[in-house]
Each structure stands twice: as C-alpha cells, then as structure tokens.
Short mmCIF file of C-alpha atoms and ligand atoms in Angstrom, two decimals:
data_model
loop_
_atom_site.label_atom_id
_atom_site.label_comp_id
_atom_site.label_asym_id
_atom_site.label_seq_id
_atom_site.Cartn_x
_atom_site.Cartn_y
_atom_site.Cartn_z
CA MET A 1 25.89 -19.63 18.82
CA ALA A 2 27.81 -16.84 21.60
CA ASP A 3 30.88 -17.68 24.25
CA GLN A 4 28.96 -19.21 26.84
CA LYS A 5 31.37 -16.40 29.03
CA ASN A 6 29.72 -13.78 27.42
CA PHE A 7 26.39 -14.74 28.08
CA LEU A 8 23.99 -12.75 30.53
CA VAL A 9 23.30 -15.94 33.54
CA LEU A 10 20.03 -14.04 36.03
CA GLU A 11 19.23 -15.34 39.10
CA ASN A 12 16.51 -16.08 40.74
CA PHE A 13 15.64 -13.26 42.98
CA ILE A 14 14.17 -14.31 46.78
CA ALA A 15 13.76 -12.84 50.13
CA GLY A 16 15.87 -9.92 48.53
CA LYS A 17 18.55 -11.61 47.13
CA PHE A 18 19.77 -13.34 43.90
CA VAL A 19 20.35 -16.49 43.93
CA PRO A 20 21.70 -19.00 41.85
CA CYS A 21 19.97 -21.52 39.83
CA THR A 22 21.28 -25.56 39.44
CA ASP A 23 18.98 -25.57 35.63
CA TYR A 24 19.28 -23.16 33.20
CA ILE A 25 17.91 -22.76 29.81
CA ASP A 26 18.90 -20.73 26.20
CA SER A 27 16.37 -17.28 26.07
CA TYR A 28 17.80 -16.19 22.55
CA ASP A 29 17.64 -12.82 20.83
CA PRO A 30 14.78 -12.90 17.95
CA SER A 31 16.33 -9.93 16.24
CA THR A 32 19.00 -13.26 15.53
CA GLY A 33 18.04 -15.77 16.31
CA GLU A 34 21.19 -16.99 18.21
CA VAL A 35 21.18 -17.43 22.35
CA TYR A 36 22.21 -14.35 24.41
CA CYS A 37 20.87 -15.27 28.24
CA ARG A 38 20.74 -18.22 30.69
CA VAL A 39 17.70 -17.93 32.38
CA PRO A 40 16.86 -20.15 35.70
CA ASP A 41 14.89 -23.15 34.99
CA SER A 42 13.29 -22.87 38.29
CA SER A 43 11.63 -26.47 39.74
CA SER A 44 9.41 -26.36 42.91
CA GLN A 45 11.92 -26.49 45.12
CA GLU A 46 12.64 -22.31 44.20
CA ILE A 47 9.23 -22.02 43.97
CA ASN A 48 8.94 -23.75 48.34
CA ALA A 49 11.38 -21.46 48.71
CA ALA A 50 10.38 -18.09 47.79
CA VAL A 51 6.45 -18.58 48.90
CA THR A 52 8.03 -19.62 52.73
CA ALA A 53 9.88 -15.68 51.75
CA ALA A 54 6.62 -14.27 50.85
CA LYS A 55 4.55 -15.94 53.39
CA GLY A 56 7.35 -14.59 55.80
CA ALA A 57 7.19 -11.25 55.18
CA PHE A 58 3.36 -11.09 54.25
CA PRO A 59 2.38 -9.88 58.24
CA SER A 60 4.77 -6.98 58.56
CA TRP A 61 3.93 -5.88 54.80
CA SER A 62 0.80 -5.83 55.02
CA SER A 63 0.33 -4.68 58.61
CA LYS A 64 1.93 -1.12 56.66
CA SER A 65 -0.44 1.31 56.19
CA PRO A 66 -1.55 1.71 52.39
CA GLN A 67 0.44 6.08 52.17
CA GLU A 68 3.73 4.03 54.17
CA ARG A 69 3.45 1.46 50.96
CA SER A 70 2.35 3.69 48.69
CA GLN A 71 5.25 5.69 49.60
CA ILE A 72 7.27 2.76 48.54
CA LEU A 73 5.26 1.68 44.95
CA ASN A 74 6.57 5.27 44.24
CA LYS A 75 9.88 5.34 44.83
CA LEU A 76 9.68 2.52 43.00
CA ALA A 77 8.82 4.55 40.13
CA ASP A 78 11.11 6.38 39.92
CA LEU A 79 14.11 4.42 39.86
CA LEU A 80 12.76 3.00 37.16
CA GLU A 81 11.74 5.70 35.32
CA SER A 82 14.97 6.84 35.79
CA HIS A 83 16.28 3.86 34.46
CA LEU A 84 13.60 4.06 31.22
CA GLU A 85 16.34 3.64 28.64
CA GLU A 86 19.11 1.00 29.76
CA PHE A 87 15.46 -1.16 30.73
CA ALA A 88 14.26 -0.12 26.98
CA GLN A 89 16.76 -1.56 25.25
CA ALA A 90 16.83 -4.45 26.84
CA GLU A 91 13.10 -5.36 26.52
CA SER A 92 13.94 -4.45 22.92
CA LYS A 93 16.95 -6.85 21.98
CA ASP A 94 15.43 -9.32 25.17
CA GLN A 95 11.43 -9.98 23.43
CA GLY A 96 11.95 -8.38 19.64
CA LYS A 97 9.70 -5.33 19.89
CA THR A 98 11.01 -2.30 18.14
CA ILE A 99 12.67 0.29 20.43
CA THR A 100 10.66 3.39 20.02
CA PHE A 101 8.02 0.41 21.17
CA ALA A 102 9.75 0.55 24.97
CA ARG A 103 10.41 3.62 25.12
CA THR A 104 7.18 5.04 24.13
CA VAL A 105 5.04 2.04 25.99
CA ASP A 106 6.23 -0.51 27.68
CA ILE A 107 9.00 0.82 30.00
CA PRO A 108 6.20 4.34 30.79
CA ARG A 109 3.40 2.06 31.68
CA SER A 110 5.54 0.40 33.28
CA VAL A 111 6.77 3.10 35.25
CA TYR A 112 3.16 4.18 35.35
CA ASN A 113 1.54 1.29 36.75
CA PHE A 114 3.53 1.25 40.32
CA ARG A 115 2.06 5.36 40.51
CA PHE A 116 -0.85 4.48 39.31
CA PHE A 117 -1.45 1.80 42.73
CA ALA A 118 0.30 4.21 44.53
CA SER A 119 -2.31 6.71 44.38
CA SER A 120 -5.45 4.68 43.71
CA ILE A 121 -5.01 2.61 47.39
CA LEU A 122 -5.35 5.09 48.89
CA HIS A 123 -8.71 6.71 47.38
CA HIS A 124 -11.10 2.59 48.54
CA THR A 125 -14.09 3.42 50.57
CA THR A 126 -15.80 0.41 52.40
CA GLU A 127 -19.39 -0.30 52.67
CA CYS A 128 -21.48 0.19 55.52
CA THR A 129 -25.11 0.15 56.12
CA GLN A 130 -28.01 0.51 58.97
CA MET A 131 -30.95 -1.55 59.82
CA ASP A 132 -32.44 0.68 62.32
CA LEU A 133 -35.56 -2.19 62.86
CA LEU A 134 -33.30 -4.34 64.71
CA GLY A 135 -30.42 -1.22 65.97
CA CYS A 136 -27.78 -3.30 63.48
CA MET A 137 -24.80 -1.69 62.32
CA HIS A 138 -23.72 -3.23 58.59
CA TYR A 139 -19.99 -2.96 57.17
CA THR A 140 -17.16 -4.43 55.19
CA VAL A 141 -13.61 -4.41 55.77
CA ARG A 142 -11.20 -5.56 53.59
CA THR A 143 -7.26 -7.28 54.22
CA PRO A 144 -4.70 -8.96 51.84
CA VAL A 145 -4.99 -12.21 50.77
CA GLY A 146 -1.59 -13.44 51.82
CA VAL A 147 1.17 -14.68 49.06
CA ALA A 148 -0.39 -13.65 45.69
CA GLY A 149 1.11 -16.22 42.62
CA LEU A 150 1.25 -13.64 39.09
CA ILE A 151 2.70 -15.52 36.22
CA SER A 152 2.57 -13.24 33.21
CA PRO A 153 3.30 -13.74 29.28
CA TRP A 154 6.47 -12.77 26.42
CA ASN A 155 4.37 -10.11 25.04
CA LEU A 156 4.26 -6.90 26.89
CA PRO A 157 6.75 -8.44 29.49
CA LEU A 158 7.66 -5.78 31.95
CA TYR A 159 4.39 -3.58 31.45
CA LEU A 160 2.33 -6.71 32.21
CA LEU A 161 4.67 -8.17 35.33
CA THR A 162 3.94 -5.11 37.04
CA TRP A 163 0.06 -4.26 36.17
CA LYS A 164 0.25 -7.34 38.66
CA ILE A 165 3.03 -6.80 40.63
CA ALA A 166 2.23 -2.85 41.94
CA PRO A 167 -2.17 -3.94 42.91
CA ALA A 168 -0.48 -7.05 44.68
CA ILE A 169 1.45 -5.18 46.78
CA ALA A 170 -0.20 -1.85 46.50
CA ALA A 171 -3.03 -3.84 48.57
CA GLY A 172 -0.83 -5.64 51.18
CA ASN A 173 0.07 -8.73 49.59
CA THR A 174 3.45 -10.35 48.93
CA VAL A 175 4.07 -11.78 46.39
CA VAL A 176 6.06 -14.71 43.73
CA ALA A 177 6.58 -13.61 40.41
CA LYS A 178 7.25 -16.18 37.07
CA PRO A 179 7.70 -14.07 34.30
CA SER A 180 7.85 -16.11 30.72
CA GLU A 181 10.70 -18.16 30.06
CA LEU A 182 10.94 -16.94 26.76
CA THR A 183 11.16 -12.43 28.62
CA SER A 184 13.01 -12.38 31.53
CA VAL A 185 15.47 -9.91 31.70
CA THR A 186 13.79 -6.92 33.30
CA ALA A 187 12.04 -9.13 35.72
CA TRP A 188 15.27 -9.48 36.82
CA MET A 189 16.59 -5.54 35.78
CA MET A 190 13.59 -4.19 38.67
CA CYS A 191 14.64 -6.85 41.54
CA LYS A 192 17.78 -4.79 41.43
CA LEU A 193 16.41 -1.74 42.47
CA LEU A 194 14.05 -3.07 45.25
CA ALA A 195 15.92 -2.77 47.92
CA GLU A 196 16.47 0.82 47.32
CA ALA A 197 12.99 1.34 46.67
CA GLY A 198 12.05 0.62 50.13
CA VAL A 199 10.38 -2.47 49.54
CA PRO A 200 11.63 -4.81 52.62
CA ALA A 201 12.66 -8.61 51.94
CA GLY A 202 9.85 -11.21 50.92
CA VAL A 203 7.58 -9.13 49.87
CA ILE A 204 8.52 -9.28 46.40
CA ASN A 205 10.34 -12.34 44.92
CA ILE A 206 11.00 -13.31 41.25
CA VAL A 207 11.51 -16.67 40.24
CA PHE A 208 12.57 -17.47 36.62
CA GLY A 209 11.39 -20.64 34.89
CA ARG A 210 9.31 -22.28 32.57
CA GLY A 211 5.73 -22.82 32.59
CA GLN A 212 5.23 -26.70 32.85
CA GLN A 213 7.69 -26.71 35.87
CA ALA A 214 7.57 -23.21 37.78
CA GLY A 215 4.44 -21.75 36.76
CA GLU A 216 2.65 -25.55 37.39
CA ALA A 217 4.62 -25.08 41.34
CA LEU A 218 3.18 -22.28 42.29
CA VAL A 219 -0.10 -22.09 40.78
CA ALA A 220 -0.38 -26.41 43.04
CA HIS A 221 1.53 -24.30 45.72
CA ALA A 222 -1.15 -25.03 48.90
CA ASP A 223 0.13 -21.37 50.70
CA VAL A 224 -0.62 -19.28 47.25
CA PRO A 225 -4.03 -18.87 47.39
CA LEU A 226 -4.78 -16.56 44.24
CA ILE A 227 -3.02 -16.56 41.42
CA SER A 228 -3.80 -13.27 38.30
CA PHE A 229 -2.30 -15.34 35.39
CA THR A 230 -2.08 -13.87 31.83
CA GLY A 231 -1.40 -15.65 28.96
CA SER A 232 -3.04 -18.30 26.76
CA THR A 233 -6.61 -19.96 27.36
CA VAL A 234 -5.46 -23.29 26.58
CA THR A 235 -2.74 -22.47 29.43
CA ALA A 236 -5.33 -21.04 31.52
CA GLN A 237 -7.43 -24.38 31.13
CA ARG A 238 -4.43 -25.96 32.69
CA ILE A 239 -4.21 -23.75 35.60
CA ILE A 240 -8.06 -23.50 36.44
CA GLU A 241 -7.46 -27.68 36.42
CA ARG A 242 -4.36 -27.92 38.74
CA SER A 243 -5.89 -24.87 41.00
CA ALA A 244 -10.04 -26.99 41.11
CA VAL A 245 -8.41 -29.15 44.44
CA GLN A 246 -7.38 -25.29 46.43
CA CYS A 247 -10.63 -23.63 45.15
CA LYS A 248 -8.89 -20.64 44.45
CA ARG A 249 -9.11 -17.77 43.39
CA LEU A 250 -8.24 -17.14 39.78
CA SER A 251 -7.68 -13.59 36.94
CA LEU A 252 -7.17 -14.26 33.77
CA GLU A 253 -6.47 -12.06 31.37
CA LEU A 254 -6.25 -14.55 27.84
CA GLY A 255 -5.96 -13.95 23.84
CA GLY A 256 -8.36 -12.71 21.83
CA LYS A 257 -9.42 -12.39 17.97
CA ASN A 258 -9.94 -8.94 17.73
CA PRO A 259 -12.68 -7.35 15.43
CA ALA A 260 -12.85 -4.17 14.33
CA ILE A 261 -15.51 -2.85 12.55
CA ILE A 262 -15.95 0.59 9.69
CA PHE A 263 -18.94 1.32 8.75
CA ASP A 264 -19.56 3.28 5.43
CA ASP A 265 -19.50 6.43 7.42
CA ALA A 266 -15.85 5.86 9.06
CA ASP A 267 -13.54 9.00 9.14
CA LEU A 268 -10.95 7.05 6.68
CA LEU A 269 -7.81 9.80 7.41
CA GLU A 270 -8.28 8.35 10.87
CA CYS A 271 -9.00 4.71 10.07
CA ILE A 272 -6.36 3.75 8.13
CA PRO A 273 -3.55 4.58 10.29
CA CYS A 274 -4.92 3.18 13.53
CA THR A 275 -6.42 0.11 11.97
CA VAL A 276 -2.53 -0.45 10.57
CA ARG A 277 -0.93 0.65 14.24
CA SER A 278 -3.81 -1.57 15.60
CA SER A 279 -3.28 -5.11 13.52
CA PHE A 280 1.02 -4.42 13.45
CA ALA A 281 2.25 -2.80 16.83
CA ASN A 282 4.41 -4.68 18.13
CA GLN A 283 4.36 -7.06 15.64
CA GLY A 284 0.48 -7.77 16.30
CA GLU A 285 1.39 -9.86 19.59
CA ILE A 286 -0.57 -7.83 21.40
CA CYS A 287 -3.74 -9.30 22.72
CA LEU A 288 -5.84 -6.57 22.08
CA SER A 289 -4.44 -6.32 18.55
CA THR A 290 -7.17 -6.06 15.70
CA SER A 291 -7.17 -9.39 13.69
CA ARG A 292 -10.53 -9.56 11.44
CA ILE A 293 -11.73 -6.28 9.94
CA TYR A 294 -14.78 -6.00 8.53
CA VAL A 295 -15.67 -3.00 6.28
CA GLN A 296 -18.80 -2.45 4.73
CA ARG A 297 -19.41 -3.18 0.87
CA THR A 298 -19.82 0.38 -0.60
CA ILE A 299 -16.54 1.34 0.86
CA TYR A 300 -14.34 -2.05 0.53
CA ASP A 301 -12.72 -1.50 -2.65
CA ASP A 302 -11.08 1.83 -1.47
CA PHE A 303 -10.42 0.35 2.25
CA LEU A 304 -8.17 -2.15 1.13
CA LYS A 305 -6.89 0.17 -1.80
CA LYS A 306 -5.92 2.51 1.36
CA PHE A 307 -5.43 -0.12 3.95
CA VAL A 308 -3.01 -2.14 1.67
CA GLU A 309 -0.84 0.77 0.82
CA ALA A 310 -0.33 2.38 4.59
CA THR A 311 0.43 -1.35 5.75
CA LYS A 312 3.14 -1.45 2.83
CA LYS A 313 4.65 1.89 4.54
CA TRP A 314 5.19 -0.01 7.86
CA LYS A 315 8.37 -0.60 8.05
CA LEU A 316 9.77 -3.90 9.19
CA GLY A 317 13.10 -3.53 9.98
CA ALA A 318 16.47 -4.90 13.20
CA PRO A 319 14.83 -3.82 16.80
CA SER A 320 17.03 -1.40 17.25
CA ASP A 321 16.40 0.16 14.41
CA PRO A 322 14.24 3.88 15.70
CA THR A 323 12.49 4.04 12.52
CA ALA A 324 10.85 0.08 12.35
CA SER A 325 7.94 0.32 13.16
CA MET A 326 8.16 -3.39 13.75
CA GLY A 327 10.81 -5.42 14.53
CA ALA A 328 11.03 -9.70 15.62
CA LEU A 329 8.73 -11.69 16.50
CA ILE A 330 9.01 -13.70 20.16
CA SER A 331 10.70 -16.93 18.66
CA LYS A 332 11.25 -18.92 15.59
CA GLU A 333 8.48 -21.31 16.48
CA HIS A 334 5.90 -18.94 16.98
CA MET A 335 7.56 -17.36 13.37
CA GLU A 336 5.93 -20.80 11.93
CA LYS A 337 3.03 -20.98 13.53
CA VAL A 338 1.64 -17.55 12.12
CA LYS A 339 3.77 -18.21 9.20
CA LYS A 340 1.58 -22.13 9.22
CA TYR A 341 -1.55 -19.38 9.29
CA VAL A 342 -0.60 -17.57 6.69
CA LYS A 343 0.16 -21.05 4.01
CA LYS A 344 -2.99 -22.01 4.96
CA ALA A 345 -5.15 -19.35 4.49
CA GLN A 346 -3.90 -19.79 0.49
CA ALA A 347 -4.54 -23.86 0.61
CA GLU A 348 -7.72 -22.25 1.07
CA GLY A 349 -8.35 -20.39 -1.84
CA ALA A 350 -7.97 -17.13 0.15
CA THR A 351 -5.71 -14.11 -1.64
CA ILE A 352 -2.56 -13.11 -0.26
CA VAL A 353 -2.69 -9.03 -0.71
CA CYS A 354 0.78 -8.42 0.48
CA GLY A 355 3.25 -9.79 2.98
CA GLU A 356 4.57 -13.12 4.07
CA GLY A 357 5.73 -15.53 0.53
CA LYS A 358 4.64 -12.20 -1.46
CA ASP A 359 6.97 -9.17 -0.92
CA PRO A 360 11.10 -9.97 -0.32
CA LEU A 361 11.98 -9.19 2.79
CA ASP A 362 14.84 -7.26 3.26
CA MET A 363 17.10 -7.10 6.66
CA PRO A 364 21.00 -6.14 7.24
CA HIS A 365 23.40 -8.78 6.80
CA LYS A 366 23.17 -9.63 11.06
CA ASN A 367 19.84 -9.88 11.41
CA ARG A 368 19.24 -12.79 8.54
CA ASN A 369 18.30 -15.76 11.20
CA GLY A 370 15.90 -12.94 12.79
CA TYR A 371 12.70 -14.12 13.42
CA PHE A 372 11.15 -11.58 11.14
CA MET A 373 7.79 -11.48 8.87
CA LEU A 374 6.51 -8.67 6.91
CA PRO A 375 3.18 -7.53 7.64
CA THR A 376 0.00 -9.30 5.81
CA ILE A 377 -2.84 -9.31 4.57
CA ILE A 378 -5.50 -11.75 3.44
CA THR A 379 -8.49 -11.41 1.48
CA GLY A 380 -11.61 -13.23 0.18
CA ILE A 381 -11.50 -15.62 3.76
CA LYS A 382 -14.43 -17.48 5.23
CA ASP A 383 -16.04 -16.49 8.81
CA GLN A 384 -14.89 -20.70 9.41
CA SER A 385 -10.87 -20.90 8.36
CA CYS A 386 -9.02 -21.32 10.88
CA CYS A 387 -7.22 -17.58 10.47
CA MET A 388 -11.14 -16.03 11.36
CA GLN A 389 -11.08 -17.88 14.38
CA GLU A 390 -8.43 -18.69 16.35
CA GLU A 391 -5.50 -16.68 18.12
CA ILE A 392 -2.93 -15.80 15.68
CA PHE A 393 -0.89 -13.37 17.60
CA GLY A 394 1.24 -12.22 14.89
CA PRO A 395 1.56 -9.75 12.24
CA VAL A 396 -1.11 -11.03 10.21
CA ILE A 397 -4.90 -10.08 9.12
CA CYS A 398 -7.90 -10.26 7.12
CA VAL A 399 -10.17 -8.21 6.24
CA VAL A 400 -13.24 -8.70 4.73
CA PRO A 401 -16.94 -6.98 3.18
CA PHE A 402 -20.30 -7.23 5.38
CA ASP A 403 -22.98 -5.14 3.81
CA THR A 404 -25.41 -5.17 7.42
CA GLU A 405 -25.15 -4.21 10.93
CA ASP A 406 -27.29 -6.76 12.21
CA GLU A 407 -25.02 -9.25 10.45
CA VAL A 408 -21.59 -7.71 11.45
CA VAL A 409 -22.56 -7.98 14.95
CA GLU A 410 -23.01 -11.88 14.64
CA ARG A 411 -20.20 -12.54 12.57
CA ALA A 412 -18.12 -10.35 15.14
CA ASN A 413 -19.48 -11.98 17.63
CA GLY A 414 -19.05 -15.79 15.75
CA VAL A 415 -15.43 -16.47 17.35
CA LYS A 416 -14.60 -18.01 21.44
CA TYR A 417 -12.80 -14.60 22.26
CA GLY A 418 -14.70 -11.53 23.52
CA LEU A 419 -11.96 -9.61 24.47
CA ALA A 420 -11.64 -6.30 22.43
CA ALA A 421 -13.77 -4.95 19.28
CA THR A 422 -12.84 -1.78 17.95
CA ILE A 423 -15.98 0.47 16.15
CA TRP A 424 -15.26 2.90 13.15
CA SER A 425 -18.25 4.99 12.45
CA LYS A 426 -20.15 9.26 13.34
CA ASP A 427 -23.38 7.49 13.75
CA VAL A 428 -23.72 7.74 17.38
CA GLY A 429 -27.14 5.48 17.55
CA ARG A 430 -25.26 3.06 15.56
CA VAL A 431 -22.08 3.26 17.72
CA HIS A 432 -24.40 2.73 20.81
CA ARG A 433 -26.05 -0.46 19.48
CA VAL A 434 -22.90 -1.95 18.29
CA ALA A 435 -20.94 -1.35 21.50
CA LYS A 436 -23.88 -3.35 23.25
CA ARG A 437 -24.29 -5.98 21.58
CA LEU A 438 -20.96 -7.21 21.10
CA GLN A 439 -19.06 -9.78 23.09
CA SER A 440 -16.40 -8.33 23.83
CA GLY A 441 -14.99 -6.92 27.50
CA LEU A 442 -13.56 -3.60 25.66
CA VAL A 443 -15.02 -2.09 23.04
CA TRP A 444 -13.75 1.28 20.94
CA THR A 445 -14.44 3.55 18.98
CA ASN A 446 -12.94 5.58 16.03
CA CYS A 447 -10.00 4.73 18.44
CA TRP A 448 -7.71 1.81 20.05
CA LEU A 449 -5.74 1.13 22.99
CA ILE A 450 -7.30 4.75 24.93
CA ARG A 451 -6.89 3.26 28.36
CA GLU A 452 -8.04 4.90 31.26
CA LEU A 453 -6.92 2.11 34.28
CA ASN A 454 -9.58 3.15 36.85
CA LEU A 455 -12.22 1.46 34.60
CA PRO A 456 -12.44 -3.06 34.25
CA PHE A 457 -10.18 -4.34 31.89
CA GLY A 458 -10.59 -8.11 31.38
CA GLY A 459 -12.26 -10.10 28.17
CA MET A 460 -15.07 -12.36 27.76
CA LYS A 461 -15.84 -15.90 26.97
CA ALA A 462 -12.79 -17.88 26.77
CA SER A 463 -10.75 -14.18 26.57
CA GLY A 464 -10.75 -14.50 30.37
CA LEU A 465 -12.53 -14.69 34.02
CA GLY A 466 -12.81 -11.28 36.08
CA ARG A 467 -11.46 -7.52 35.26
CA GLU A 468 -8.01 -5.65 36.55
CA GLY A 469 -8.28 -1.91 37.10
CA ALA A 470 -7.96 0.64 40.03
CA LYS A 471 -10.60 -1.02 42.07
CA ASP A 472 -11.10 -4.49 40.10
CA SER A 473 -7.54 -4.92 41.53
CA TYR A 474 -7.89 -3.61 44.94
CA GLU A 475 -11.06 -6.26 44.80
CA PHE A 476 -9.76 -9.24 43.69
CA PHE A 477 -5.93 -9.07 45.43
CA THR A 478 -8.80 -8.48 49.42
CA GLU A 479 -11.05 -10.53 50.67
CA VAL A 480 -13.78 -8.75 52.02
CA LYS A 481 -16.27 -9.59 55.25
CA THR A 482 -19.13 -7.83 56.50
CA VAL A 483 -19.41 -6.88 59.75
CA THR A 484 -22.63 -6.65 61.65
CA ILE A 485 -23.17 -5.18 65.48
CA LYS A 486 -26.09 -4.67 67.22
CA HIS A 487 -26.56 -2.18 69.89
P1 NAD B 1 1.35 -18.97 27.53
O1 NAD B 1 -0.02 -19.35 28.08
O2 NAD B 1 2.54 -19.64 27.10
O3 NAD B 1 2.58 -18.42 28.74
C1 NAD B 1 2.09 -17.35 30.21
C2 NAD B 1 3.00 -17.70 30.75
O4 NAD B 1 2.36 -18.76 31.63
C3 NAD B 1 5.04 -17.56 31.31
O5 NAD B 1 5.30 -17.30 31.82
C4 NAD B 1 4.49 -19.60 31.18
O6 NAD B 1 5.59 -19.63 31.09
C5 NAD B 1 3.59 -19.94 31.97
N1 NAD B 1 2.68 -21.36 32.09
C6 NAD B 1 3.02 -21.66 30.52
N2 NAD B 1 1.86 -23.19 31.30
C7 NAD B 1 1.85 -23.16 32.79
C8 NAD B 1 1.13 -23.66 32.76
N3 NAD B 1 0.82 -25.23 32.38
N4 NAD B 1 1.39 -23.56 34.60
C9 NAD B 1 1.10 -22.02 35.38
N5 NAD B 1 1.92 -21.88 33.92
C10 NAD B 1 1.70 -21.46 32.81
O7 NAD B 1 1.07 -17.08 26.72
P2 NAD B 1 2.11 -16.70 26.12
O8 NAD B 1 2.80 -17.20 24.34
O9 NAD B 1 3.53 -16.25 26.85
O10 NAD B 1 1.71 -15.13 25.77
C11 NAD B 1 0.09 -14.92 24.82
C12 NAD B 1 -0.92 -15.32 25.21
O11 NAD B 1 -1.28 -14.33 26.03
C13 NAD B 1 -2.00 -14.88 23.86
O12 NAD B 1 -2.40 -15.86 23.72
C14 NAD B 1 -1.86 -13.16 24.10
O13 NAD B 1 -3.86 -13.72 23.01
C15 NAD B 1 -2.11 -13.55 26.12
N6 NAD B 1 -2.25 -12.52 26.63
C16 NAD B 1 -3.16 -11.91 27.33
C17 NAD B 1 -3.64 -10.50 27.77
C18 NAD B 1 -5.12 -10.06 28.40
O14 NAD B 1 -4.79 -9.25 28.90
N7 NAD B 1 -5.69 -10.61 28.49
C19 NAD B 1 -2.26 -10.12 27.48
C20 NAD B 1 -1.18 -10.33 26.74
C21 NAD B 1 -0.97 -11.52 26.44
#
C-alpha cells in the first residue's frame, strides 16, 4: 500500500468551493491493484448542502438566455480541450482503460458533449397551433425543471457524466452530480475549470461517494425533481422504488446484451476487425459492446478462424502502453465476476477457444497484481446459458451459428435487454427487415458505434427508460406547458 501522504485526496465541489469530507473511500489503480486515491464517502449531509447550493443558483442561471449559457459551455469545452492530455492520463490511470482510448474517445467526446449542447440549445423551437373556429391560438413553452440529480457509472467516467451535465445546464437547470465512486478523479479535475469557464457557483455541484449512501440520498431528496441515471438495471430498479414516492422524472440508461448478426454475404474484411473492436474495446466495458455473435452457418467456420486470429492480435497491456488495445478491468471484484462467467460456461460444456484459462497472461512485473484478463472467445454455448443471457461487461464474447433470418431475429430478441444490435449484410432489404424486427434501441449495420448525437440514444426492455440526444435530452431537462389564448 502506498504511503498515506502520497494519496491523491479528492474533495466535494459544492457552491463553487472544494469542501473536505469526514469519511473517505480508497480508490485503486486497476493496473497495479494498489490504492492511489481517496474519494469522499459522502452522506445525506453533503447531498443536502449541494442541493441547497443548486437550488440557490437556479433562479439566476435559469433566467440567463440560452446564448449566455451556450457561451459558458463553449468556454468550458475549450478549457477541457486545452487540458486534454492531463485528463486522458488521469482517466486511464483511474479506470484502467488504455491511454489511447482515453485520448481518442473519452476526453474528446467529453469536450464535444459541451460543444454539442452549447450549439443545440440555440436551435430548439416550440409548437404553435390555431383553432380559428373558436378564435384560439395554442402554443407551448418550455422551462427548466430545477435541480437535476445526475448519477453516472465507471466505464466512461467523464464522457457519460458530461453527457448529462451539458444538456442539463444548457437547458437552464442546476445540477448535483454523483460520479461512480470507482472513477471520480476526472470529475474532480473538471471542477477546477468551472470558475474560469464562467460557471456560477452552485450551478454544477459534484458530490463523491457510494451509491447506497450518497446516490440514494440524492435520489430521495425532495428538492430534486428529476434523476438522470446511467448504470446497471439492478440499481435502476432501486432508483425507481426510491423515487416513486415523489413521482420523479427519470431517465435510465442501463445494461445490454448486444447481439451482432453476421449474414453469409457480410464483408468479412470489414466485419472481423470491427467486431473484434465492438467486443473488446475498453475491455468490453461499454454498454454497447457486442456480447453475442450469431454467424450464418455457411460461413461460421471461416468467420471463427479469422475472428480468433484477429482477437489474438488485440494486445493486452498496461493502460499507459500506447500500443495496447486493451487495459485493466475496473476492479478485482469485477474481474472475478467476469472470470466466473467463463468458468460457468466451461462447466456447462462450452469451449473456451482462446483467452482466459487458455493462454498465458504476460504482464510487466509492476502490473502483476493488476486486474488483467485476456480477450476470451466462447463457442458451443446454449442460448439459455447465463453467458448468453446476462450482461458480463468484460472481454468475453460468445460465438454461435444460425441458419435462417427468422430464427436469428427470435434468438437475438430472446434476452431481457434491448440496447444495441449490429447487422452485417450487403442485402439492403434484409437489413431493413431485420433492423425493424430487432428489439433494440440502436441498430448498426456494417459498422459499430457511429453516433449522431442529434438522434435518440437509449434502450428498450431492461436496457432503459427514455432517450438522450439533442431533442430528447432537451425535452427531458425541461417542463412543457401548453398555453391557450382566446382573442
Ligand atoms: P452501477 O449501477 O453499479 O452504478 C452506477 C452509478 O449508480 C454509480 O455512480 C453508483 O455509485 C450509483 N449507485 C449505485 N447504487 C445506487 C443506489 N442505490 N442509488 C443511487 N445510486 C446508486 O453501475 P456500474 O457498475 O457503475 O456501471 C456498469 C453498468 O452501467 C452496466 O450495466 C452498463 O451496461 C451500464 N451502462 C449503461 C450505459 C447506457 O448508456 N445504457 C452506459 C454505460 C454503462
């Protein structure tokens, strides 16, 4: 364990000031397994203080024009961008993801989240309709809701937190945000930029701590009418229960068990590297990661051979290694849970083609206690197996054959989740048919993870409630009112 004095110690950010906490949680460096940081273990006391600050800042912030708020969001984006490398290094160390992923995905997208909503807030219109016979004109107005409670997970820490903060404050709300206790560092770093960006005290408050304590206090707070949550389905169920008493407005972005369907006319030259990426990027710790691959039987052997070859080249390494494709998993507990799925599959008679328990781990000495695991491919597994039904959220992929279009649609839909699906085929008619029938909030064809932020993002079934995006987030973070005028 590192010397106590060398720990990075985070503080809550409330009413424009850093505030120490009485209790702290150890935060581990996933690449070494050592404690390197201490995160406030906040309670309802800190949440109450943050909500009071947010409530106090609301009247002034909500009465600013969208143009004024937009300028501040753009300034924050510029500041974040000017510190991109610093944030990328911190995100990679805190989360275990590769420095390349943090540099090219997490932090640029966090910057873009502010720029995107700084722009989109300027372009909303409301509705108006006339009723000549009765001499009436009806129109809608939108107003910010108040104090928004924002709760985010550990897999894309700053990326997903800013995806909530940006639309919330652009629309005129003030926020109390609680990032994951496992990955709090970049949110804390961002707080240092807020004053310079011109964000008034109390508009963005960040309280760190555990979900069961700080998170629940935020969800249950009477002055927080709206909760935007990204995380697991189990936690979302708890949030629904806790917020039911006050009928809170909820946006829930949850887990997935995302299928890739590969038809026999797929362009394997494009499909294989893309599917390796969709399965193993960010250690498979993306809600949109592919976790079941259905391959048409006529090309199954060819696909599997090439897919295994490409996966073996997906380099596991220390997060700081710029040549690594994959870094460490978030925690020891999570790594053990992911490995347990592989063991269960083996016990059920499935084949572990490569990866966990099959190939040797070769990590540098300093990383020997880190949470590393090789990309793992499982075949010969039944659709009913827990590996094919439950979200594993790690570098494990199941590959199975199918025969017909009808069959694969039914099997792809045969899980409780419905977040993202991928189809590989050159037949446009088939793509349309299958995309329409899949129970999935997002369907990518011949690609993966190409996002248009204007369009709705979110899941069906146990994958979520509501959608995020330019219009959807604006609607979520505002109240609509219909006004009727008779002349
Ligand atoms: P989690 O549900 O354990 O935690 C998410 C957040 O909720 C954390 O900040 C946590 O502290 C907080 N929390 C936990 N219990 C709480 C409670 N009782 N009340 C209030 N807050 C509570 O999820 P995780 O393990 O951090 O993240 C992984 C999950 O997130 C996966 O299921 C993944 O699919 C999902 N996810 C979904 C999306 C999406 O957009 N659909 C994106 C990323 C991750």
